[in-house]
Structures are given as structure tokens and as C-alpha cells.
Amino acid sequence: MDLTQITSSVLASGPEIIIILGACVALMLSLVPRPGQGALLAGLSLVMIALAAAMSLTLAQNPQTAYGGMFVNDGFSTFFKMLLYLGTALTILISDRYLGTEDAAKGEYYVLLLFALSGAMIMVSGKDLLIIYVGLELQALSIYVLVGFLTTNTRSNEAALKYVILGAFSSGLLLFGLSLLYGLTGTTQLEAMGEALDSVETSSPLLALATVFLIVGLLFKVGAVPFHMWVPDIYEGAPSPVTGFMSTVGKVAAVAVILRLLIQDLAMLDPIWRGSVEAVAVLTLAAGSFAALVQTNIKRMLAYSSIAHGGFLLLGLLAGGSEGLASVMLYLLIFTVTNLGLFAVIVLLNRGAGQGENIQDFSGLAKSQPGVALMALVFLLSLAGIPPTGGFFAKFYVLVALVDAGFVLLAVFAVLLSAIAAWFYLRVIMLMYMEQNDQPAVFQVSPAIGWALIVTFTGTVLTGVLPAWFLGVSKAAATAGLG
Amino acid sequence: MTDLPVLSILILLPAVGAVLTPFLRKDPIVRWFSLLVLFADFLLALWVLLNFDPNTAAMQFGEHRVWVPNLGISYRLGIDGISVWFVVLTSLLGWICVLASWWSISIRVKEFMTCLLAMQSLMIGVFCALDMILFYILWEAMLVPMYLIIGIWGGANRVYAAFKFFLYTLAGSLLFLIGILLLYFGGGQTFDVLALMEVQYPFPLQIWVFLAFLVAFAVKIPMVPVHTWLPDAHVQAPTAGSIILAGVLLKMGAYGFLRFSLPMLPDASQYFAPMMIALSAVAIVYGGFLALAQSDIKKLIAYSSVSHMGFITLGLFTFDAKGMSGAVIQMFNHGITTGALFLFVGIIYERTHSRDIAAYGGLIKVVPLFGILFAAFLLSSMALPGLNGFIGELLVLAAAFGVSGWAGAAGALGALVGAAYLLGVYRQMLLGEVKTPGDVFVWDLGRRELACAAPLLLFVVWFGLYPKPFLTILQPSLDHLMTQLNPTAVTP
């Protein structure tokens, strides 16, 4: 590796370096406590994310591989990085208020968010199993700490501990699968591995075993049934903005890895996993939708709802091809925007010490806060997939891809379950608009959350009314990923 | 024809109103503003009707804009001799709904009018849409304002009714979406309604798509056995909600058959016709007898709707020119008449807060104007010759006897039972000894209420005595539909 190669490699990983540098600076700044530190660190993080985003867009002009093929900057990774930036920025916007009401303002929070972001970025750009794994662990370790960030809250601590144990367990499964693949092919680089696997019989038991571990490890990370048991507890216990972060940024990165491995580079494994993933997708949709029906805690309900949405993502994966890929990407985009919008509302309702997370706390919101209630209405309708919100087009595109690929039965199944899922979103709308509340929620919308709400609301409506541009972008990125 | 995008204006005018309403300050201003917007919309719809060319079956006032090119979805509008009538009906009932809710809606007026205006925009859009996905989006988006109208301003059990309404219709329409996708990938490769009508689909595909469409439309109409949401929704909804439900929403199911199932899936429609006729006959008789057993006036009219909508599906699936035109006429007239009946029930309910038929009596003596007009609408619902209900029901019955004696007999029986329960209401509420629930004082129609009733009465009498203009505009489109149903008939 000569000097020019090194410089071009470093340049190619510029966005990651910017974020990590930003995290280091924030870490040092956080050591010196001063008034207004939270706002300063949040501002710094947002600036760093903006810089990284600008750099990613510049790099996207000429796609390239770096570090000897271990790292890649293509349209596919750029799309996902943009989603990661968006999700993290929105999380930062809604965090300050939450940390204030929960009395947990500490500088490390933003440092950890940035480290988690950089890990997620490495995951989506990784073209080598080890790089992907390192990114995944960096992200996971940061999130473990973030989940337990409310040190005096036992639920938060319990969630963190559970997450560490189950996360480590699933990482172990994944790692085992990766090591078997390495044993079969003698390389960790995805492209070389794909070529080497072409000569391996798909009926080989060792390959089947490797695939099973790989799939189970990955499905664990996205919370697919039956590997979803960790999701509700951890979503409920984690600080609300962190829950929002996990359900969007965490999911985006994990799905990116799944798409990169299963659809792009290791597509020859398809016959091995297809049958079982079909079953998992159906189970995920069903279990998520039905379990959400009976929840009383809004975060727990959204945990099951996000499991169900994961089922829809798996359906897009099953549809395959550039259409299926693009449908998953558009779905993630719309889900990120909508879900974080709803989490902004949840943060607004928080009254400290975990109060304000019951579904009942939404009742009467339309009367006391009509504007916020209207936005929440749109977010909930979008999650339920009712037009003219973005959520409709997200689901619609997945259905188009499914029917196009001939999976009509799966599509029928998916729409029937989304009718059931509509029930629990409607219940929240019912509480907001049709119930009286003697003690209506009183809060002031801080400027940061106001911006988060405006961005997410506009995004949700725009993707529903004028989806053409977003569709085009996802399609182009998907094609770039397959190309 | 003009270059102005008339249909878009027709659709967007209420939508803009809905966006502006929340920014108005006082309730009276909100009411007048909504009335003004919807009345202007109605005038525009009348203008469209007057400028409508009755000599062609082609789509008129067409508009086409690219919307989501990567998925082949476009913003395509147009109306023919069938849909123009539903646009007029919808825009007429729109401002009547505002007047009907003038005082009865006293809480959260702004939100109510916003929902009403949004409904109006979406409903007119449904009748103008010529792109399957555009149609579907408008059709499904409608659920939200309607859900809110029932759930916020409805009766005691409103939340349950609103949920039931939403989930029933949603579950139905989602299969409709799959059906659309099957049509797209089954050969059309387009969502353009007119282009899809030209595609000859293989029979098995037609069967599946027909069933998928059937679920959506049957829930909306509603046909037995998926009618159970209707009585709940009707009874709990505020007056305006009931008027919209009965007047427009129910028609959309039948409109769906007319616009999509019959022309796109002619073979499957023929195949399923006996089943559809049987279901319609069951709806007519069963709905009629259910209505006969009701003591709640709103429930009675709701079940009578099930029965009357049965006539419409019966007419459609006779595949007979007479039956078809009878069905379309019946669709329009049922909208007018049942809308009026719900309006009048709302008027008396505002005064007494009771829907119990047996608690009333001799109203014609106390409130003569109310009594006479209510009687006129009851008789129109009964299909009395000389009023608007007669011609449609007669045509349908004639066609039904032509297809199957049993269906005809069921229709006749339904008409008979209809006479029984409607005359029962007439006798109990209007004639006999004067009584009101709790002996409360009732006063006669005010100017506002007369303004609501007058245009409806005008249509009732006009279509009863001189339905020719209606038929002239309708006929070319119906003839065209008949040729689509029997492709052999067109080849000379």
C-alpha cells in the first residue's frame, strides 16, 4: 500500500473520521462542566453530522473502494449514511429536553451517540466481515451504555444489563457464522467470499450451518420473531430518545448489513435462507401486530409496532431484486422520519422519572395541544399506513415489489395484518381526540423539539403527497448497490 | 370546453378550506366560511353539469399530470355521465351538512368543519379519479375524517362505532389494493382506469381480482353479511355524518362495481352474477325485515339502506340495460332521499333528544311543515309513483324478473316490506294522538332547516315527474358500459 492509496483511503473514510473526531472533541469538552454544556455539545454534534453529510455527498460523486477493498463508498452506503445522519440529528434535537426532565444531563451522552453513529456508518460501508463486525460492536457498545443512561432508574439499568447479555449472545452467534464462512472460503472480504462460495455446493451442511448462524445473528439485531424477546423490555427501559435512536438508526444499520450480505454479495445463499425467512417474516408481522394490541405503555407498544415494521422490511428483502431493495430503503427512510416524530411527542409528554409514558397520557391532547396532537395524528396514521401519509407509500412499494415478484399470498397476509395493526395506532388517536382529561398535558415546545417536529412532520407528509423524488433516490441507491 | 382544471378546483376548493379553517377565530365565522366554500363548490358542480356534453360516453373535463412516474401513478381526472351525477350529489349534500350541523355541533366547531371540508374534497375526488391508485388513496384517506366525525361528535357509544367503521372498511379496502396490483402486473402495467378497461384478463385472474374488489365494495355498500358496521355507525354518527354516510359513502361501493368490476372483469362479473343477485335478494328482504323490527328511527333508516342498496346491486348484476340504469338512478335517488331522512331525524332529535319511534305521535298537527316534508321523503323512500324513488325501483324490478323469478319476487317482497315499515313510521310519528318524548315542546322548521330541505325536495319531485334530463346524460355512458360487458355486441 503506497502513500497515495493510503491518502485516498483516509479520504474515503472522511465522514467516519469527522464523526469520531467530533466525538473526541465532545468528550474533552464534557470533562469541564459548565452551564449550557448540553446545548454546546448538541450543537457541536449537529455541526459534525452536517460536515460528515456534506463530505458523504461529495464522496458519492465518484464511488470507490478503500483500504484494499474492505471499505466502500457507493450509492448504497451513501443513502444509508444519510438516513443515519438524519436519525442521529433528530435524536439529538429531542434529547436535550428529555435529559433535562429526567435530570440526567451529562456530556457523555452526545459522545456516545456520535460513537454509535460512527459504528453504524462503518457497518453500512463495510465490505469485509471483520470491518462490519467491528462497526457493529462499536455501535452496540455505545448503545448499551446509552440504554442504561438513567443511572437512578432501575428499569433503565435492567434494560442495559439485558441488552448487554442478549446483544453479546447474538453477536456471538453472528461471529460463529462468520467464522464458519471464513473457514469455507478462506477470506473475510465479501466480494472474494462471494466468488469462492460460487464453487461450494449449496447443499453442503457446513454452508447451511454457517448461513443459519449468520441469519439468526442478523435477525436478532433487527428484532425479528422469534428473536425479538429483548426488544420490548429494552425499548421500554431505555431513555425515550435512545429508544427512538435504536428503533431507527440501529435498525437502519442492521438492515443495511442484511441487504449487503444477503442480496448483494452473498446472494447465492438465497435458497438456503429463503424458506425460513419467509416464515420469520410472517411470524414477525403477526406477533408484532397482535402483541401491540394489548400494551399500555406507549414505548412498549412502539416496540412491538417496530417489530411488526421489521416484518414488512423482511418482506421487501424476500421480494428481492432492485425493486425489493429499493422498497426496503424507502420504507426505512419513511419509518425513520415518522417514528422519530412520534418519539419527539413522547419526549414532550415526559414528566420526569418515567412518568408520562402510559398510553392514557395521550388522552385529551387534542384539546390542550392541538398542534402537537395533529402532528401525532399524522405520525400514527403514517405508521398505520393510511394515505396520504408517507407510511402508505412505504407499505405500498413493498407490496408492489412483492406482487411483482409473485408473492401474492405474502402480500395478502401483510395487508390483513396491517389492518389489525391499525387498531392500536387508532387507539392512541382515539385517546387524543375523543377522551377527556382532567389533567391535560401541559408543556412548552422547546425550539429544538419544534425543529424536530417540523422536519419529521414535513417529511411524513411530503413522502406521502410527493413521493416521486424519494422513490427515485431509493431506486437509484438500490441499483447502485446491486450494480 | 375550457382549459381551466375545473375538476381540480372542485376537489381542491374544500381542501383549501379545510387547511384555512383552523386559523379562523370564532365559531360563527367558521360556520359561515365552510358554508360559503361548500356552496361555491356546489355552484361549480352545477356549472360542470350544465356544460356537460350528453352526447358522448367519453370522459370529460379530463386532466392528466405526472405524479409518481417511477411507479406509474398519475393524477388523472375525468367524469362521464355516471360520475357527474355523484359529483353533483356530493357537493349538494356538502353544504346541507354544514347547515344541518349549524347548532347541533357546538363543541370543537373548527375541527368539525375541517373534517367535513376534507371529507368533501376526498369524496368528490373519488368520483373524479381515473387512476386506480389515486382512487385508492382518496378512498382510504376518507376513513380518517369520517372516523373523527363519528368518534368525536357522535352519540354515547361513538368510539366503538367509529372503530368498527374504520377497521371494517380498512380491512376491506386493503384487499382492494392487492387486487389493483394484480391487475397491474397481470397485464395492464398501468394504473390508468380507461386503459385497464381495454385489457382482456384471463379468467382465473379475473376471479381473484373480482373477489378482492368484492370484499372492499361489499363492506362499503354494505351487502349482507358484512353490513353490521352500518347500523352502529349511523346511529352514533352526528346528523351530518349520517347524511354523508348514507348519501355518498354507501354509493361508493356500488360506484366501484360500476367503474371497475364490471368493465374490467366482465367474465368474472358474469360468473359471479348469480351469487351477487342472491346476496342482493337476501339484503333486500333481510334488511327490510330488520328495519321492520326497529324501534330506533335511525336504526330503521340504516337497515332500510341495506335493503335499498340491495336493489342497486341487484340491478347492476342483471346485466340488463334497464336494470343498470335503474340501479344508477336508484343510487342517486337513495342518496337524496336517505340523506333527507337523516336530516329530518336529526332535526327532530335536536328538539327532543330521542330516537324512539313509539315516543312520537301526531307531529303533523304540531309541526305541520316538518310533518309534510318528512312524509314526502318517507313516501319517496317507499318509491311512490310521481316521486324520485319510483322509476329506479321499477326498472330494477322489471330487470330482476327478467333474470330470475326468485330475485324479482324477493325485490317485490322487499318493496312491500319497505312500504310496511315506512308507512309504520309515518303512522306512528306523524298521525294519531299528539305526543313527544317527555312532552317537550317542538317547534316547526326554521329558515335554516327549510333551506336544507328545499333543494332535496326539489330533486325528489323533479326526478319523480321529469327524469328525462337525468337519463339523457346517463344514457351514453351506460350504453358504453353495456358494450364493455358484452364485447361481442360491439363488433358489427
Short mmCIF file of N, CA and C in Angstrom, two decimals, chain A residues 366 381 386-388 392-393 396-397 399-400 403-404 408 411-412 415 419 422-423 426-427 429-430 433-434 465 467-468 471-472, chain B residues 67-71 73 108 133 136-137 140-141 144 147 151-152 158-159 163 166-167 170-171 174-175 177-178 181-182 185 191:
data_model
loop_
_atom_site.label_atom_id
_atom_site.label_comp_id
_atom_site.label_asym_id
_atom_site.label_seq_id
_atom_site.Cartn_x
_atom_site.Cartn_y
_atom_site.Cartn_z
N ALA A 366 -55.60 16.56 22.08
CA ALA A 366 -56.10 17.41 21.00
C ALA A 366 -56.67 18.71 21.54
N LEU A 381 -50.96 7.79 11.80
CA LEU A 381 -51.57 7.31 10.56
C LEU A 381 -50.50 6.80 9.61
N ILE A 386 -51.86 4.59 6.47
CA ILE A 386 -53.07 5.17 5.87
C ILE A 386 -52.65 6.32 4.96
N PRO A 387 -53.11 6.36 3.70
CA PRO A 387 -52.80 7.50 2.86
C PRO A 387 -53.52 8.74 3.38
N PRO A 388 -53.09 9.93 3.08
CA PRO A 388 -51.98 10.29 2.21
C PRO A 388 -50.69 10.55 2.97
N PHE A 392 -48.05 5.09 3.90
CA PHE A 392 -48.79 4.35 2.87
C PHE A 392 -47.86 3.97 1.73
N PHE A 393 -47.09 4.95 1.25
CA PHE A 393 -46.23 4.64 0.11
C PHE A 393 -45.15 3.64 0.48
N PHE A 396 -46.91 0.45 0.38
CA PHE A 396 -47.35 0.20 -0.97
C PHE A 396 -46.20 -0.29 -1.84
N TYR A 397 -45.05 0.34 -1.68
CA TYR A 397 -43.92 -0.04 -2.52
C TYR A 397 -43.46 -1.46 -2.20
N LEU A 399 -45.43 -3.80 -1.18
CA LEU A 399 -46.44 -4.67 -1.79
C LEU A 399 -46.25 -4.77 -3.29
N VAL A 400 -45.91 -3.65 -3.92
CA VAL A 400 -45.65 -3.68 -5.36
C VAL A 400 -44.52 -4.66 -5.66
N VAL A 403 -45.78 -8.33 -5.09
CA VAL A 403 -46.68 -8.85 -6.13
C VAL A 403 -45.90 -9.01 -7.44
N ASP A 404 -45.01 -8.06 -7.70
CA ASP A 404 -44.21 -8.14 -8.91
C ASP A 404 -43.37 -9.42 -8.91
N VAL A 408 -47.93 -13.20 -4.04
CA VAL A 408 -49.22 -12.56 -3.79
C VAL A 408 -49.76 -12.93 -2.41
N ALA A 411 -48.32 -10.94 0.26
CA ALA A 411 -48.87 -9.58 0.22
C ALA A 411 -50.24 -9.53 0.88
N VAL A 412 -51.07 -10.52 0.58
CA VAL A 412 -52.40 -10.56 1.19
C VAL A 412 -52.26 -10.66 2.70
N VAL A 415 -51.22 -7.28 4.22
CA VAL A 415 -52.23 -6.22 4.33
C VAL A 415 -53.26 -6.57 5.40
N ALA A 419 -54.16 -4.28 8.77
CA ALA A 419 -55.48 -3.84 9.24
C ALA A 419 -55.59 -4.05 10.75
N ALA A 422 -53.54 -1.47 12.53
CA ALA A 422 -54.13 -0.12 12.55
C ALA A 422 -54.87 0.12 13.86
N TRP A 423 -55.35 -0.95 14.46
CA TRP A 423 -56.17 -0.81 15.66
C TRP A 423 -55.43 -0.08 16.77
N LEU A 426 -54.86 3.56 16.05
CA LEU A 426 -56.14 4.26 16.17
C LEU A 426 -56.51 4.50 17.62
N ARG A 427 -56.13 3.57 18.48
CA ARG A 427 -56.48 3.71 19.89
C ARG A 427 -55.83 4.97 20.46
N ILE A 429 -55.00 7.60 18.73
CA ILE A 429 -55.72 8.74 18.13
C ILE A 429 -57.02 8.96 18.87
N MET A 430 -57.70 7.83 19.17
CA MET A 430 -58.96 7.93 19.91
C MET A 430 -58.74 8.65 21.24
N TYR A 433 -58.15 12.41 20.70
CA TYR A 433 -59.22 13.23 20.16
C TYR A 433 -60.57 13.01 20.83
N MET A 434 -60.78 11.82 21.40
CA MET A 434 -62.14 11.52 21.84
C MET A 434 -62.26 11.36 23.35
N VAL A 465 -47.34 12.77 -0.12
CA VAL A 465 -48.01 13.52 -1.18
C VAL A 465 -47.17 13.56 -2.46
N PRO A 467 -44.17 11.52 -3.40
CA PRO A 467 -43.14 10.52 -3.10
C PRO A 467 -42.16 10.28 -4.25
N ALA A 468 -42.42 10.91 -5.41
CA ALA A 468 -41.65 10.54 -6.60
C ALA A 468 -40.15 10.70 -6.38
N LEU A 471 -38.71 8.12 -3.99
CA LEU A 471 -38.68 6.83 -4.66
C LEU A 471 -37.50 6.75 -5.62
N GLY A 472 -37.31 7.85 -6.37
CA GLY A 472 -36.23 7.87 -7.33
C GLY A 472 -34.89 7.68 -6.65
N TRP B 67 -47.48 12.13 -11.63
CA TRP B 67 -47.39 12.25 -10.18
C TRP B 67 -46.23 11.43 -9.62
N VAL B 68 -46.32 10.13 -9.73
CA VAL B 68 -45.22 9.29 -9.28
C VAL B 68 -44.78 8.43 -10.46
N PRO B 69 -44.01 9.02 -11.36
CA PRO B 69 -43.72 8.30 -12.61
C PRO B 69 -43.03 6.96 -12.36
N ASN B 70 -42.19 6.89 -11.31
CA ASN B 70 -41.46 5.64 -11.11
C ASN B 70 -42.35 4.47 -10.71
N LEU B 71 -43.57 4.76 -10.29
CA LEU B 71 -44.49 3.66 -10.02
C LEU B 71 -45.67 3.67 -10.99
N ILE B 73 -47.89 5.95 -11.37
CA ILE B 73 -49.10 6.56 -10.83
C ILE B 73 -49.22 7.96 -11.37
N ARG B 108 -65.98 22.14 19.57
CA ARG B 108 -64.91 21.96 18.59
C ARG B 108 -65.41 22.11 17.16
N ILE B 133 -54.66 4.08 -8.28
CA ILE B 133 -54.01 4.36 -7.01
C ILE B 133 -54.50 5.68 -6.44
N TYR B 136 -57.67 4.88 -4.93
CA TYR B 136 -57.50 4.15 -3.68
C TYR B 136 -57.06 5.08 -2.54
N ILE B 137 -56.14 5.99 -2.85
CA ILE B 137 -55.64 6.90 -1.81
C ILE B 137 -56.78 7.77 -1.28
N GLU B 140 -59.32 5.68 0.75
CA GLU B 140 -58.89 5.24 2.07
C GLU B 140 -58.63 6.43 3.00
N ALA B 141 -58.15 7.54 2.42
CA ALA B 141 -57.91 8.72 3.25
C ALA B 141 -59.22 9.20 3.87
N VAL B 144 -60.28 8.61 7.64
CA VAL B 144 -59.79 9.35 8.81
C VAL B 144 -60.76 10.44 9.25
N TYR B 147 -63.86 8.84 10.58
CA TYR B 147 -63.60 8.24 11.90
C TYR B 147 -63.69 9.32 12.98
N GLY B 151 -66.39 9.59 15.85
CA GLY B 151 -65.81 9.35 17.17
C GLY B 151 -65.82 10.55 18.09
N ILE B 152 -65.76 11.74 17.55
CA ILE B 152 -65.72 12.92 18.43
C ILE B 152 -67.11 13.48 18.67
N ARG B 158 -70.05 6.22 20.65
CA ARG B 158 -69.44 6.66 19.41
C ARG B 158 -68.08 6.03 19.14
N VAL B 159 -67.31 5.82 20.21
CA VAL B 159 -65.95 5.33 19.99
C VAL B 159 -65.98 3.92 19.40
N PHE B 163 -64.55 2.92 15.68
CA PHE B 163 -63.57 1.86 15.47
C PHE B 163 -64.09 0.81 14.49
N PHE B 166 -64.07 2.07 10.99
CA PHE B 166 -62.72 2.22 10.42
C PHE B 166 -62.14 0.86 10.07
N LEU B 167 -62.19 -0.07 11.02
CA LEU B 167 -61.50 -1.33 10.80
C LEU B 167 -62.19 -2.19 9.73
N LEU B 170 -61.31 -0.57 6.44
CA LEU B 170 -59.88 -0.69 6.15
C LEU B 170 -59.55 -2.11 5.70
N ALA B 171 -60.04 -3.09 6.46
CA ALA B 171 -59.75 -4.48 6.12
C ALA B 171 -60.25 -4.79 4.71
N LEU B 174 -58.01 -2.92 1.92
CA LEU B 174 -56.63 -3.36 1.72
C LEU B 174 -56.55 -4.49 0.69
N LEU B 175 -57.59 -5.34 0.68
CA LEU B 175 -57.59 -6.39 -0.35
C LEU B 175 -57.81 -5.79 -1.73
N LEU B 177 -56.54 -3.11 -2.68
CA LEU B 177 -55.21 -2.68 -3.11
C LEU B 177 -54.46 -3.83 -3.77
N ILE B 178 -54.54 -5.01 -3.14
CA ILE B 178 -53.87 -6.17 -3.75
C ILE B 178 -54.49 -6.47 -5.11
N LEU B 181 -53.02 -4.25 -7.66
CA LEU B 181 -51.67 -4.66 -8.05
C LEU B 181 -51.73 -5.88 -8.97
N LEU B 182 -52.67 -6.78 -8.71
CA LEU B 182 -52.80 -7.95 -9.59
C LEU B 182 -53.18 -7.50 -11.00
N PHE B 185 -49.95 -6.02 -12.62
CA PHE B 185 -48.92 -6.96 -13.06
C PHE B 185 -49.50 -8.07 -13.92
N PHE B 191 -51.88 1.99 -14.15
CA PHE B 191 -52.97 2.20 -13.20
C PHE B 191 -54.08 3.05 -13.82
#
